[in-house]
Amino acid sequence: MALLVVKDVHTYYGKIHALKGLSLTVDEGEIVTLIGANGAGKTTTLRTISGVLKPRDGSVEFDNEDLASFRAHEIVYKGVSMVPEGRGIFSRLTVFENLDLGAYHRDDDDGIKQDFEKVYSLFPRLYERRKQVAGTLSGGEQQMLATGRALMARPRLMLMDEPSMGLAPILVESIFDTIHEINQEGTTILLVEQNAHMALQVAHRGYVLQTGEIVLHDSAESLRENEMVKKAYLGME
């Protein structure tokens, strides 16, 4: 069953036509990846879904509800959270305070406590660093924190924008293992990732985006074998 349905979306930055009739779906329980070159419109797609940008035409539906009339923070209430490109942590606050802000709209104290425990179980390093100022964390730890903060919203759909960006190669595999684990525990994920090889390893399906338009959609397995994808995104001739 489709949890997210994006239909013929056109999004602009001023006069720049960034998304040109983009359509995609994400079924409940899936990991779907969106791959493409820099400037293809991947981040714009996530910003449009999350309500940071409003499409000029088309619709974004989450759980059969049109999100057009909702502001970004209200879309979080609906069950959509974002792990932004560049992590977007609050560098002067502690790890604990950053995580607590992820649950700012919730009033279920017992549930929030359980989710703190869940995040600390998923990322033991964050428990060790819980009193530390977030800006002093390593890049990998900051990515853990951004992901944990999104989980504190208890989302049904998590939007992840370039989670491996800037990380040492030794940490990249760990991040994708975590994405798989989060999905296995019930969170649906729409993943934007420059590392197409790793993204297609963890995803169920994928879309290829070029200059604001979807040019290819298939299972992740089929995309890994597609000649165009191999040449353009997997570095294979």
CSV table of C-alpha atoms in Angstrom, one decimal:
chain,number,residue,atom,x,y,z
A,1,MET,CA,0.0,0.0,0.0
A,2,ALA,CA,1.3,3.4,-1.0
A,3,LEU,CA,2.2,5.6,2.1
A,4,LEU,CA,3.6,8.5,0.0
A,5,VAL,CA,2.3,9.5,-3.5
A,6,VAL,CA,3.9,12.3,-5.3
A,7,LYS,CA,1.8,13.2,-8.4
A,8,ASP,CA,3.1,15.4,-11.3
A,9,VAL,CA,4.8,17.8,-9.1
A,10,HIS,CA,6.3,21.1,-10.5
A,11,THR,CA,8.5,23.0,-8.1
A,12,TYR,CA,10.2,26.3,-8.8
A,13,TYR,CA,13.0,28.4,-7.3
A,14,GLY,CA,11.8,31.8,-8.5
A,15,LYS,CA,11.8,31.3,-12.3
A,16,ILE,CA,13.9,28.2,-12.2
A,17,HIS,CA,11.8,25.1,-12.9
A,18,ALA,CA,13.5,22.6,-10.6
A,19,LEU,CA,11.0,19.7,-10.7
A,20,LYS,CA,9.2,19.0,-14.0
A,21,GLY,CA,6.2,16.8,-13.4
A,22,LEU,CA,7.8,14.5,-11.0
A,23,SER,CA,5.8,11.5,-9.8
A,24,LEU,CA,6.9,8.7,-7.4
A,25,THR,CA,5.4,6.4,-4.7
A,26,VAL,CA,6.8,4.9,-1.6
A,27,ASP,CA,4.9,1.9,-0.1
A,28,GLU,CA,4.7,1.3,3.6
A,29,GLY,CA,7.7,-0.6,4.9
A,30,GLU,CA,9.9,0.1,1.9
A,31,ILE,CA,13.3,1.8,1.4
A,32,VAL,CA,13.1,3.7,-1.9
A,33,THR,CA,16.2,5.5,-3.1
A,34,LEU,CA,16.3,8.5,-5.4
A,35,ILE,CA,19.6,8.8,-7.3
A,36,GLY,CA,21.0,11.3,-9.7
A,37,ALA,CA,23.8,13.8,-10.3
A,38,ASN,CA,24.3,17.0,-8.4
A,39,GLY,CA,21.6,19.5,-9.4
A,40,ALA,CA,19.2,16.8,-10.6
A,41,GLY,CA,16.5,17.9,-8.1
A,42,LYS,CA,16.9,15.2,-5.4
A,43,THR,CA,17.1,17.6,-2.4
A,44,THR,CA,14.3,19.7,-3.9
A,45,THR,CA,12.1,16.6,-4.0
A,46,LEU,CA,12.6,16.0,-0.3
A,47,ARG,CA,12.0,19.6,0.5
A,48,THR,CA,8.8,19.6,-1.4
A,49,ILE,CA,7.6,16.4,0.3
A,50,SER,CA,8.5,17.8,3.8
A,51,GLY,CA,6.7,21.2,3.1
A,52,VAL,CA,9.8,23.4,3.1
A,53,LEU,CA,9.0,24.1,-0.5
A,54,LYS,CA,5.5,24.2,-2.0
A,55,PRO,CA,4.9,22.9,-5.5
A,56,ARG,CA,3.3,25.2,-8.0
A,57,ASP,CA,1.4,22.3,-9.6
A,58,GLY,CA,0.8,18.6,-8.6
A,59,SER,CA,0.2,17.0,-5.3
A,60,VAL,CA,1.9,15.3,-2.4
A,61,GLU,CA,-0.2,12.8,-0.5
A,62,PHE,CA,0.8,11.1,2.7
A,63,ASP,CA,-1.4,8.2,4.0
A,64,ASN,CA,-4.1,9.3,1.5
A,65,GLU,CA,-4.1,13.0,2.8
A,66,ASP,CA,-3.0,15.9,0.6
A,67,LEU,CA,-0.3,17.8,2.3
A,68,ALA,CA,-0.7,21.0,0.3
A,69,SER,CA,-2.4,23.0,3.1
A,70,PHE,CA,0.1,22.0,5.9
A,71,ARG,CA,3.2,23.8,6.9
A,72,ALA,CA,6.5,21.9,7.4
A,73,HIS,CA,6.2,21.5,11.2
A,74,GLU,CA,2.6,20.2,10.8
A,75,ILE,CA,3.8,17.6,8.3
A,76,VAL,CA,6.2,16.4,11.0
A,77,TYR,CA,3.1,15.9,13.2
A,78,LYS,CA,1.6,13.8,10.4
A,79,GLY,CA,4.5,11.4,10.7
A,80,VAL,CA,7.1,12.6,8.2
A,81,SER,CA,10.6,13.5,9.5
A,82,MET,CA,13.7,14.7,7.7
A,83,VAL,CA,17.4,14.0,8.1
A,84,PRO,CA,18.7,17.0,6.2
A,85,GLU,CA,21.8,17.2,4.0
A,86,GLY,CA,24.7,18.5,6.1
A,87,ARG,CA,23.0,17.1,9.3
A,88,GLY,CA,21.5,20.5,10.5
A,89,ILE,CA,22.2,19.8,14.2
A,90,PHE,CA,22.1,22.6,16.8
A,91,SER,CA,25.8,22.9,17.4
A,92,ARG,CA,25.6,24.8,20.7
A,93,LEU,CA,23.2,22.4,22.3
A,94,THR,CA,24.1,19.1,23.9
A,95,VAL,CA,23.4,15.7,22.3
A,96,PHE,CA,20.6,15.2,24.7
A,97,GLU,CA,19.0,18.6,23.9
A,98,ASN,CA,19.2,18.0,20.2
A,99,LEU,CA,17.4,14.6,20.6
A,100,ASP,CA,14.8,16.2,22.9
A,101,LEU,CA,14.0,18.8,20.3
A,102,GLY,CA,13.2,15.9,17.9
A,103,ALA,CA,10.2,15.2,20.2
A,104,TYR,CA,9.2,18.8,20.7
A,105,HIS,CA,5.6,18.2,19.4
A,106,ARG,CA,5.0,15.1,21.6
A,107,ASP,CA,3.5,15.0,25.1
A,108,ASP,CA,3.7,11.3,25.8
A,109,ASP,CA,6.5,11.3,28.4
A,110,ASP,CA,6.7,7.5,28.6
A,111,GLY,CA,6.9,7.1,24.8
A,112,ILE,CA,9.6,9.8,24.6
A,113,LYS,CA,11.6,8.0,27.3
A,114,GLN,CA,11.3,4.7,25.3
A,115,ASP,CA,12.5,6.5,22.2
A,116,PHE,CA,15.5,7.9,23.9
A,117,GLU,CA,16.4,4.4,25.0
A,118,LYS,CA,15.8,3.2,21.4
A,119,VAL,CA,18.1,5.8,19.9
A,120,TYR,CA,20.8,5.2,22.5
A,121,SER,CA,20.5,1.5,21.8
A,122,LEU,CA,20.9,2.1,18.0
A,123,PHE,CA,23.7,4.6,18.6
A,124,PRO,CA,25.6,3.8,21.8
A,125,ARG,CA,28.1,6.6,21.0
A,126,LEU,CA,25.3,9.2,21.5
A,127,TYR,CA,24.6,7.8,25.0
A,128,GLU,CA,28.3,8.2,25.8
A,129,ARG,CA,28.2,11.8,24.4
A,130,ARG,CA,24.8,12.8,25.7
A,131,LYS,CA,26.1,15.7,27.8
A,132,GLN,CA,28.6,16.8,25.1
A,133,VAL,CA,28.0,19.9,23.0
A,134,ALA,CA,26.9,18.7,19.6
A,135,GLY,CA,29.3,20.9,17.6
A,136,THR,CA,32.3,19.1,19.0
A,137,LEU,CA,31.2,15.7,17.7
A,138,SER,CA,32.9,14.0,14.7
A,139,GLY,CA,31.1,14.0,11.4
A,140,GLY,CA,29.9,10.4,11.9
A,141,GLU,CA,28.6,11.2,15.3
A,142,GLN,CA,26.8,14.2,14.0
A,143,GLN,CA,25.1,12.0,11.4
A,144,MET,CA,24.1,9.6,14.1
A,145,LEU,CA,22.6,12.6,16.0
A,146,ALA,CA,20.7,14.0,13.0
A,147,THR,CA,19.2,10.5,12.4
A,148,GLY,CA,18.4,10.0,16.1
A,149,ARG,CA,16.7,13.4,16.3
A,150,ALA,CA,14.5,12.4,13.3
A,151,LEU,CA,13.6,9.1,15.0
A,152,MET,CA,12.5,11.0,18.2
A,153,ALA,CA,9.6,12.3,16.2
A,154,ARG,CA,8.5,8.7,15.9
A,155,PRO,CA,8.0,9.0,12.1
A,156,ARG,CA,6.2,6.6,9.8
A,157,LEU,CA,8.2,8.0,6.9
A,158,MET,CA,11.8,9.2,7.2
A,159,LEU,CA,13.4,11.4,4.5
A,160,MET,CA,17.2,11.0,4.4
A,161,ASP,CA,19.3,13.4,2.4
A,162,GLU,CA,22.8,12.3,1.6
A,163,PRO,CA,23.5,10.5,4.9
A,164,SER,CA,27.0,9.4,3.9
A,165,MET,CA,28.2,12.8,2.7
A,166,GLY,CA,31.5,13.8,4.1
A,167,LEU,CA,32.0,10.6,6.1
A,168,ALA,CA,35.1,8.5,6.1
A,169,PRO,CA,34.7,5.3,4.0
A,170,ILE,CA,35.0,3.1,7.1
A,171,LEU,CA,31.8,4.8,8.5
A,172,VAL,CA,29.7,4.6,5.3
A,173,GLU,CA,28.9,1.0,5.6
A,174,SER,CA,27.9,1.5,9.2
A,175,ILE,CA,25.4,4.2,8.3
A,176,PHE,CA,23.8,2.0,5.7
A,177,ASP,CA,23.6,-0.9,8.1
A,178,THR,CA,21.7,1.5,10.5
A,179,ILE,CA,19.4,2.6,7.7
A,180,HIS,CA,18.5,-1.1,7.1
A,181,GLU,CA,18.0,-1.6,10.8
A,182,ILE,CA,15.7,1.4,11.1
A,183,ASN,CA,13.6,0.1,8.2
A,184,GLN,CA,13.5,-3.4,9.7
A,185,GLU,CA,12.0,-1.9,12.9
A,186,GLY,CA,9.1,-0.5,10.9
A,187,THR,CA,10.1,2.9,9.5
A,188,THR,CA,9.5,3.6,5.8
A,189,ILE,CA,12.5,5.5,4.2
A,190,LEU,CA,12.9,7.7,1.1
A,191,LEU,CA,16.7,7.9,0.7
A,192,VAL,CA,18.6,10.5,-1.4
A,193,GLU,CA,22.2,9.4,-1.8
A,194,GLN,CA,25.2,10.2,-4.1
A,195,ASN,CA,26.7,6.8,-3.2
A,196,ALA,CA,24.4,5.0,-5.6
A,197,HIS,CA,26.2,1.7,-5.1
A,198,MET,CA,25.4,1.6,-1.4
A,199,ALA,CA,21.9,3.1,-1.9
A,200,LEU,CA,20.9,0.3,-4.3
A,201,GLN,CA,22.3,-2.3,-2.0
A,202,VAL,CA,20.0,-1.3,0.9
A,203,ALA,CA,16.9,-0.1,-1.1
A,204,HIS,CA,14.0,-2.1,-2.4
A,205,ARG,CA,13.3,0.2,-5.4
A,206,GLY,CA,14.9,3.2,-6.9
A,207,TYR,CA,14.2,6.2,-9.2
A,208,VAL,CA,16.7,7.9,-11.4
A,209,LEU,CA,16.3,11.7,-11.5
A,210,GLN,CA,17.8,13.9,-14.3
A,211,THR,CA,17.2,17.7,-14.4
A,212,GLY,CA,14.0,17.5,-12.5
A,213,GLU,CA,12.5,14.5,-14.2
A,214,ILE,CA,12.3,10.8,-13.4
A,215,VAL,CA,13.9,8.9,-16.3
A,216,LEU,CA,14.0,5.4,-14.9
A,217,HIS,CA,12.2,3.4,-12.2
A,218,ASP,CA,12.8,-0.2,-11.3
A,219,SER,CA,13.7,-2.6,-8.5
A,220,ALA,CA,17.0,-1.9,-6.9
A,221,GLU,CA,18.4,-5.2,-8.2
A,222,SER,CA,17.4,-4.3,-11.8
A,223,LEU,CA,18.8,-0.8,-11.5
A,224,ARG,CA,22.2,-2.3,-10.4
A,225,GLU,CA,22.3,-4.3,-13.6
A,226,ASN,CA,21.0,-1.4,-15.9
A,227,GLU,CA,23.8,-0.3,-18.3
A,228,MET,CA,22.9,3.4,-18.1
A,229,VAL,CA,23.0,3.3,-14.3
A,230,LYS,CA,26.2,1.3,-14.2
A,231,LYS,CA,27.9,3.8,-16.5
A,232,ALA,CA,26.5,7.1,-15.0
A,233,TYR,CA,26.2,6.3,-11.3
A,234,LEU,CA,28.1,3.2,-10.4
A,235,GLY,CA,31.4,4.0,-12.1
A,236,MET,CA,31.3,0.8,-14.3
A,237,GLU,CA,31.9,0.7,-18.0
